[in-house]
PDB file of C-alpha atoms in Angstrom:
ATOM      1  CA  UNK S   1      -1.458   4.692 -24.607  1.00 49.00           C
ATOM      2  CA  UNK S   2      -3.885   2.207 -22.115  1.00 60.00           C
ATOM      3  CA  UNK S   3      -4.382  -1.956 -21.876  1.00 66.00           C
ATOM      4  CA  UNK S   4      -8.162  -1.368 -20.664  1.00 66.00           C
ATOM      5  CA  UNK S   5     -10.327  -3.788 -22.654  1.00 70.00           C
ATOM      6  CA  UNK S   6     -13.922  -1.648 -22.772  1.00 70.00           C
ATOM      7  CA  UNK S   7     -16.294  -2.389 -20.198  1.00 72.00           C
ATOM      8  CA  UNK S   8     -18.908  -0.465 -21.620  1.00 77.00           C
ATOM      9  CA  UNK S   9     -21.688  -3.154 -22.050  1.00 83.00           C
ATOM     10  CA  UNK S  10     -21.325  -4.155 -18.393  1.00 84.00           C
ATOM     11  CA  UNK S  11     -21.849  -2.737 -13.987  1.00 85.00           C
ATOM     12  CA  UNK S  12     -19.508  -2.508 -12.788  1.00 83.00           C
ATOM     13  CA  UNK S  13     -20.064  -4.588  -9.529  1.00 85.00           C
ATOM     14  CA  UNK S  14     -18.966  -7.481 -12.192  1.00 88.00           C
ATOM     15  CA  UNK S  15     -15.697  -5.889 -13.563  1.00 80.00           C
ATOM     16  CA  UNK S  16     -14.929  -5.430  -9.513  1.00 80.00           C
ATOM     17  CA  UNK S  17     -16.405  -9.563  -9.706  1.00 86.00           C
ATOM     18  CA  UNK S  18     -13.253 -10.393 -12.562  1.00 85.00           C
ATOM     19  CA  UNK S  19     -10.569  -8.379 -10.521  1.00 80.00           C
ATOM     20  CA  UNK S  20     -11.322  -9.637  -7.887  1.00 85.00           C
ATOM     21  CA  UNK S  21     -10.573 -13.458  -9.217  1.00 88.00           C
ATOM     22  CA  UNK S  22      -7.009 -12.055 -10.315  1.00 87.00           C
ATOM     23  CA  UNK S  23      -6.046  -9.691  -7.316  1.00 89.00           C
ATOM     24  CA  UNK S  24      -2.746 -10.402  -5.409  1.00 92.00           C
ATOM     25  CA  UNK S  25      -2.107 -10.914  -1.898  1.00 93.00           C
ATOM     26  CA  UNK S  26      -0.938  -8.836  -1.208  1.00 95.00           C
ATOM     27  CA  UNK S  27      -2.349  -5.342   1.195  1.00 95.00           C
ATOM     28  CA  UNK S  28      -0.938  -1.588   1.321  1.00 95.00           C
ATOM     29  CA  UNK S  29      -1.632   0.572   4.555  1.00 95.00           C
ATOM     30  CA  UNK S  30      -0.630   3.958   5.089  1.00 90.00           C
ATOM     31  CA  UNK S  31      -0.907   5.733   8.000  1.00 90.00           C
ATOM     32  CA  UNK S  32      -1.762   9.238   9.835  1.00 78.00           C
ATOM     33  CA  UNK S  33      -1.220  10.724   6.951  1.00 70.00           C
ATOM     34  CA  UNK S  34      -2.517  14.849   6.487  1.00 69.00           C
ATOM     35  CA  UNK S  35      -1.161  14.832   2.681  1.00 69.00           C
ATOM     36  CA  UNK S  36      -5.222  13.879   1.248  1.00 71.00           C
ATOM     37  CA  UNK S  37      -3.160  13.691  -2.695  1.00 75.00           C
ATOM     38  CA  UNK S  38      -0.421  10.870  -1.376  1.00 78.00           C
ATOM     39  CA  UNK S  39      -3.691   8.914  -0.156  1.00 81.00           C
ATOM     40  CA  UNK S  40      -5.863   9.171  -3.446  1.00 81.00           C
ATOM     41  CA  UNK S  41      -2.113   8.339  -5.876  1.00 83.00           C
ATOM     42  CA  UNK S  42      -0.745   5.464  -3.380  1.00 86.00           C
ATOM     43  CA  UNK S  43      -4.646   4.513  -3.670  1.00 85.00           C
ATOM     44  CA  UNK S  44      -4.332   4.554  -7.947  1.00 85.00           C
ATOM     45  CA  UNK S  45      -0.356   2.758  -7.509  1.00 89.00           C
ATOM     46  CA  UNK S  46      -2.576   0.200  -4.839  1.00 90.00           C
ATOM     47  CA  UNK S  47      -5.129  -1.055  -7.925  1.00 86.00           C
ATOM     48  CA  UNK S  48      -3.168  -0.691 -11.001  1.00 86.00           C
ATOM     49  CA  UNK S  49      -0.965  -4.140  -8.715  1.00 91.00           C
ATOM     50  CA  UNK S  50      -4.646  -5.294  -8.039  1.00 89.00           C
ATOM     51  CA  UNK S  51      -3.722  -5.987  -4.492  1.00 91.00           C
ATOM     52  CA  UNK S  52      -5.770  -7.232  -1.824  1.00 93.00           C
ATOM     53  CA  UNK S  53      -6.988  -4.533   0.532  1.00 94.00           C
ATOM     54  CA  UNK S  54      -5.755  -0.835   1.131  1.00 91.00           C
ATOM     55  CA  UNK S  55      -5.744  -0.008   4.551  1.00 94.00           C
ATOM     56  CA  UNK S  56      -6.095   3.679   5.888  1.00 90.00           C
ATOM     57  CA  UNK S  57      -5.170   3.888   9.274  1.00 92.00           C
ATOM     58  CA  UNK S  58      -5.513   7.139  11.084  1.00 82.00           C
ATOM     59  CA  UNK S  59      -6.281   8.653   8.137  1.00 77.00           C
ATOM     60  CA  UNK S  60      -9.365  11.225   8.275  1.00 72.00           C
ATOM     61  CA  UNK S  61     -10.005  11.584   4.812  1.00 60.00           C
ATOM     62  CA  UNK S  62      -8.006  12.085   1.242  1.00 60.00           C
ATOM     63  CA  UNK S  63      -9.112  13.687  -2.069  1.00 53.00           C
ATOM     64  CA  UNK S  64     -11.301  11.148  -3.837  1.00 60.00           C
ATOM     65  CA  UNK S  65     -10.679  12.457  -7.426  1.00 58.00           C
ATOM     66  CA  UNK S  66      -6.297  12.630  -6.734  1.00 55.00           C
ATOM     67  CA  UNK S  67      -7.514   8.447  -7.151  1.00 56.00           C
ATOM     68  CA  UNK S  68      -8.893   9.193 -10.612  1.00 64.00           C
ATOM     69  CA  UNK S  69     -10.826   6.153 -11.851  1.00 73.00           C
ATOM     70  CA  UNK S  70      -9.854   3.770  -9.489  1.00 72.00           C
ATOM     71  CA  UNK S  71     -11.572   4.358  -6.940  1.00 69.00           C
ATOM     72  CA  UNK S  72     -14.694   2.953  -7.910  1.00 67.00           C
ATOM     73  CA  UNK S  73     -13.178  -0.225  -8.474  1.00 66.00           C
ATOM     74  CA  UNK S  74     -11.211   0.399  -5.125  1.00 74.00           C
ATOM     75  CA  UNK S  75     -13.661   0.770  -2.195  1.00 75.00           C
ATOM     76  CA  UNK S  76     -14.669  -2.868  -1.137  1.00 79.00           C
ATOM     77  CA  UNK S  77     -10.650  -2.793  -0.592  1.00 79.00           C
ATOM     78  CA  UNK S  78     -10.582   0.278   0.662  1.00 85.00           C
ATOM     79  CA  UNK S  79     -10.634  -0.731   4.926  1.00 91.00           C
ATOM     80  CA  UNK S  80     -10.548   2.376   7.060  1.00 89.00           C
ATOM     81  CA  UNK S  81      -8.993   2.301  10.904  1.00 91.00           C
ATOM     82  CA  UNK S  82      -8.870   4.023  13.489  1.00 90.00           C
ATOM     83  CA  UNK S  83      -6.590   3.765  15.621  1.00 92.00           C
ATOM     84  CA  UNK S  84      -3.430   1.452  15.370  1.00 92.00           C
ATOM     85  CA  UNK S  85      -3.816  -1.211  18.024  1.00 94.00           C
ATOM     86  CA  UNK S  86      -7.390  -1.767  16.411  1.00 95.00           C
ATOM     87  CA  UNK S  87      -5.042  -2.288  13.181  1.00 96.00           C
ATOM     88  CA  UNK S  88      -2.493  -3.980  14.670  1.00 95.00           C
ATOM     89  CA  UNK S  89      -5.486  -7.483  16.540  1.00 94.00           C
ATOM     90  CA  UNK S  90      -6.890  -6.831  12.699  1.00 95.00           C
ATOM     91  CA  UNK S  91      -3.725  -8.205  10.777  1.00 94.00           C
ATOM     92  CA  UNK S  92      -3.166 -10.995  13.240  1.00 90.00           C
ATOM     93  CA  UNK S  93      -2.150 -14.120  10.607  1.00 89.00           C
ATOM     94  CA  UNK S  94      -1.141 -10.863   7.964  1.00 94.00           C
ATOM     95  CA  UNK S  95       2.842 -10.551   8.046  1.00 96.00           C
ATOM     96  CA  UNK S  96       3.703  -6.506   8.268  1.00 96.00           C
ATOM     97  CA  UNK S  97       6.107  -5.201   6.260  1.00 97.00           C
ATOM     98  CA  UNK S  98       7.009  -1.679   7.094  1.00 96.00           C
ATOM     99  CA  UNK S  99       9.032   0.445   5.097  1.00 95.00           C
ATOM    100  CA  UNK S 100      11.226   3.289   7.152  1.00 92.00           C
ATOM    101  CA  UNK S 101      14.300   4.941   6.734  1.00 84.00           C
ATOM    102  CA  UNK S 102      15.657   6.180   9.929  1.00 81.00           C
ATOM    103  CA  UNK S 103      18.855   5.490  11.405  1.00 77.00           C
ATOM    104  CA  UNK S 104      20.322   2.455  14.044  1.00 84.00           C
ATOM    105  CA  UNK S 105      16.714  -0.106  12.708  1.00 86.00           C
ATOM    106  CA  UNK S 106      17.947  -3.009  11.279  1.00 87.00           C
ATOM    107  CA  UNK S 107      16.677  -2.926   7.735  1.00 93.00           C
ATOM    108  CA  UNK S 108      16.602  -5.170   5.185  1.00 95.00           C
ATOM    109  CA  UNK S 109      17.487  -3.488   1.255  1.00 95.00           C
ATOM    110  CA  UNK S 110      14.359  -3.752  -0.958  1.00 96.00           C
ATOM    111  CA  UNK S 111      16.901  -4.900  -3.215  1.00 96.00           C
ATOM    112  CA  UNK S 112      17.039  -8.052  -1.891  1.00 97.00           C
ATOM    113  CA  UNK S 113      14.695  -8.794   0.314  1.00 97.00           C
ATOM    114  CA  UNK S 114      12.027 -11.482   0.160  1.00 97.00           C
ATOM    115  CA  UNK S 115       8.626 -11.191   1.051  1.00 97.00           C
ATOM    116  CA  UNK S 116       6.948 -13.162   3.322  1.00 96.00           C
ATOM    117  CA  UNK S 117       3.623 -14.507   2.045  1.00 94.00           C
ATOM    118  CA  UNK S 118       0.210 -12.537   2.725  1.00 92.00           C
ATOM    119  CA  UNK S 119       2.199  -9.733   3.432  1.00 97.00           C
ATOM    120  CA  UNK S 120       0.746  -5.753   4.405  1.00 97.00           C
ATOM    121  CA  UNK S 121       2.860  -3.131   3.393  1.00 97.00           C
ATOM    122  CA  UNK S 122       3.313  -0.323   6.011  1.00 96.00           C
ATOM    123  CA  UNK S 123       3.724   2.828   5.121  1.00 93.00           C
ATOM    124  CA  UNK S 124       4.412   5.395   7.836  1.00 90.00           C
ATOM    125  CA  UNK S 125       3.039   9.409   7.793  1.00 84.00           C
ATOM    126  CA  UNK S 126       5.133  11.846   5.330  1.00 80.00           C
ATOM    127  CA  UNK S 127       5.980  13.558   9.031  1.00 82.00           C
ATOM    128  CA  UNK S 128       6.886  10.395  11.322  1.00 85.00           C
ATOM    129  CA  UNK S 129       7.663   7.686   9.413  1.00 87.00           C
ATOM    130  CA  UNK S 130       6.453   4.535  11.416  1.00 92.00           C
ATOM    131  CA  UNK S 131       5.164   4.636  15.025  1.00 93.00           C
ATOM    132  CA  UNK S 132       7.702   1.836  16.585  1.00 93.00           C
ATOM    133  CA  UNK S 133       3.908   0.567  17.789  1.00 94.00           C
ATOM    134  CA  UNK S 134       3.649  -0.482  14.363  1.00 95.00           C
ATOM    135  CA  UNK S 135       7.779  -1.469  13.830  1.00 95.00           C
ATOM    136  CA  UNK S 136       7.691  -3.655  16.413  1.00 94.00           C
ATOM    137  CA  UNK S 137       4.713  -5.337  15.174  1.00 95.00           C
ATOM    138  CA  UNK S 138       6.079  -5.892  12.001  1.00 95.00           C
ATOM    139  CA  UNK S 139       7.565  -9.008   9.932  1.00 96.00           C
ATOM    140  CA  UNK S 140      10.549  -6.629   8.628  1.00 96.00           C
ATOM    141  CA  UNK S 141      11.848  -3.691   8.306  1.00 96.00           C
ATOM    142  CA  UNK S 142      12.890  -2.363   4.844  1.00 96.00           C
ATOM    143  CA  UNK S 143      14.549   0.562   3.030  1.00 92.00           C
ATOM    144  CA  UNK S 144      14.774   1.940  -0.585  1.00 91.00           C
ATOM    145  CA  UNK S 145      18.033   3.349  -1.217  1.00 89.00           C
ATOM    146  CA  UNK S 146      18.043   6.788  -2.907  1.00 82.00           C
ATOM    147  CA  UNK S 147      20.905   8.751  -3.983  1.00 81.00           C
ATOM    148  CA  UNK S 148      19.649  12.843  -3.982  1.00 76.00           C
ATOM    149  CA  UNK S 149      19.706  14.611  -1.051  1.00 68.00           C
ATOM    150  CA  UNK S 150      16.419  14.765   0.189  1.00 68.00           C
ATOM    151  CA  UNK S 151      15.974  12.814   3.588  1.00 68.00           C
ATOM    152  CA  UNK S 152      13.085   9.777   2.080  1.00 69.00           C
ATOM    153  CA  UNK S 153      11.224   9.457  -0.889  1.00 73.00           C
ATOM    154  CA  UNK S 154       7.760  10.581  -0.824  1.00 79.00           C
ATOM    155  CA  UNK S 155       4.529   8.005   0.602  1.00 81.00           C
ATOM    156  CA  UNK S 156       2.970   7.364  -2.970  1.00 85.00           C
ATOM    157  CA  UNK S 157       6.929   7.211  -4.950  1.00 88.00           C
ATOM    158  CA  UNK S 158       7.657   4.896  -1.707  1.00 92.00           C
ATOM    159  CA  UNK S 159       4.782   2.631  -2.314  1.00 93.00           C
ATOM    160  CA  UNK S 160       5.195   2.690  -6.300  1.00 94.00           C
ATOM    161  CA  UNK S 161       8.780   1.308  -6.047  1.00 95.00           C
ATOM    162  CA  UNK S 162       7.495  -1.475  -2.826  1.00 96.00           C
ATOM    163  CA  UNK S 163       4.503  -2.955  -4.698  1.00 96.00           C
ATOM    164  CA  UNK S 164       6.383  -2.996  -7.786  1.00 96.00           C
ATOM    165  CA  UNK S 165       9.276  -4.569  -6.435  1.00 97.00           C
ATOM    166  CA  UNK S 166       7.180  -6.954  -5.265  1.00 96.00           C
ATOM    167  CA  UNK S 167       5.139  -7.664  -8.339  1.00 95.00           C
ATOM    168  CA  UNK S 168       8.422  -8.524  -9.614  1.00 95.00           C
ATOM    169  CA  UNK S 169       9.437 -11.025  -7.470  1.00 95.00           C
ATOM    170  CA  UNK S 170       5.720 -12.317  -6.288  1.00 92.00           C
ATOM    171  CA  UNK S 171       3.687 -12.425  -8.853  1.00 76.00           C
ATOM    172  CA  UNK S 172       1.342 -15.091  -9.811  1.00 61.00           C
ATOM    173  CA  UNK S 173      -0.058 -13.050 -13.060  1.00 53.00           C
TER     174      UNK S 173
END
């Protein structure tokens, strides 16, 4: 059941302006995803937590209907980057927090992790993970524990877990 108010008397710009006033000081980024449905799901999840920005790095396209009706409120916060270098340069002054599950990485467990100010939560490709170039530029690397037989979480699930964790620990709403 939705808690959303009736917004039929407002323009889309009025709604977006009102949402901008309560956006959270956290952003997400996804790199090189070839699963257009996952990107739509991440955009919807990002909207549910009213993130500051959604960064698509080396993502050619995505299935817009996968974001359902939330894309219309997130378009002004959707940033596209064609290369890792341009993204890293554009994130100067922001704290990259990469979510990765790879052996031999010095990672923090999400359950005890304390987020830095102004973070960008970074999620890699479903096939190749977070690029080393991003790991090197990251403030920290976080892992999400799991119990099943899979090698990792789906990127949409990971972003949902991470955003909820950030919100639960840092929300100003």
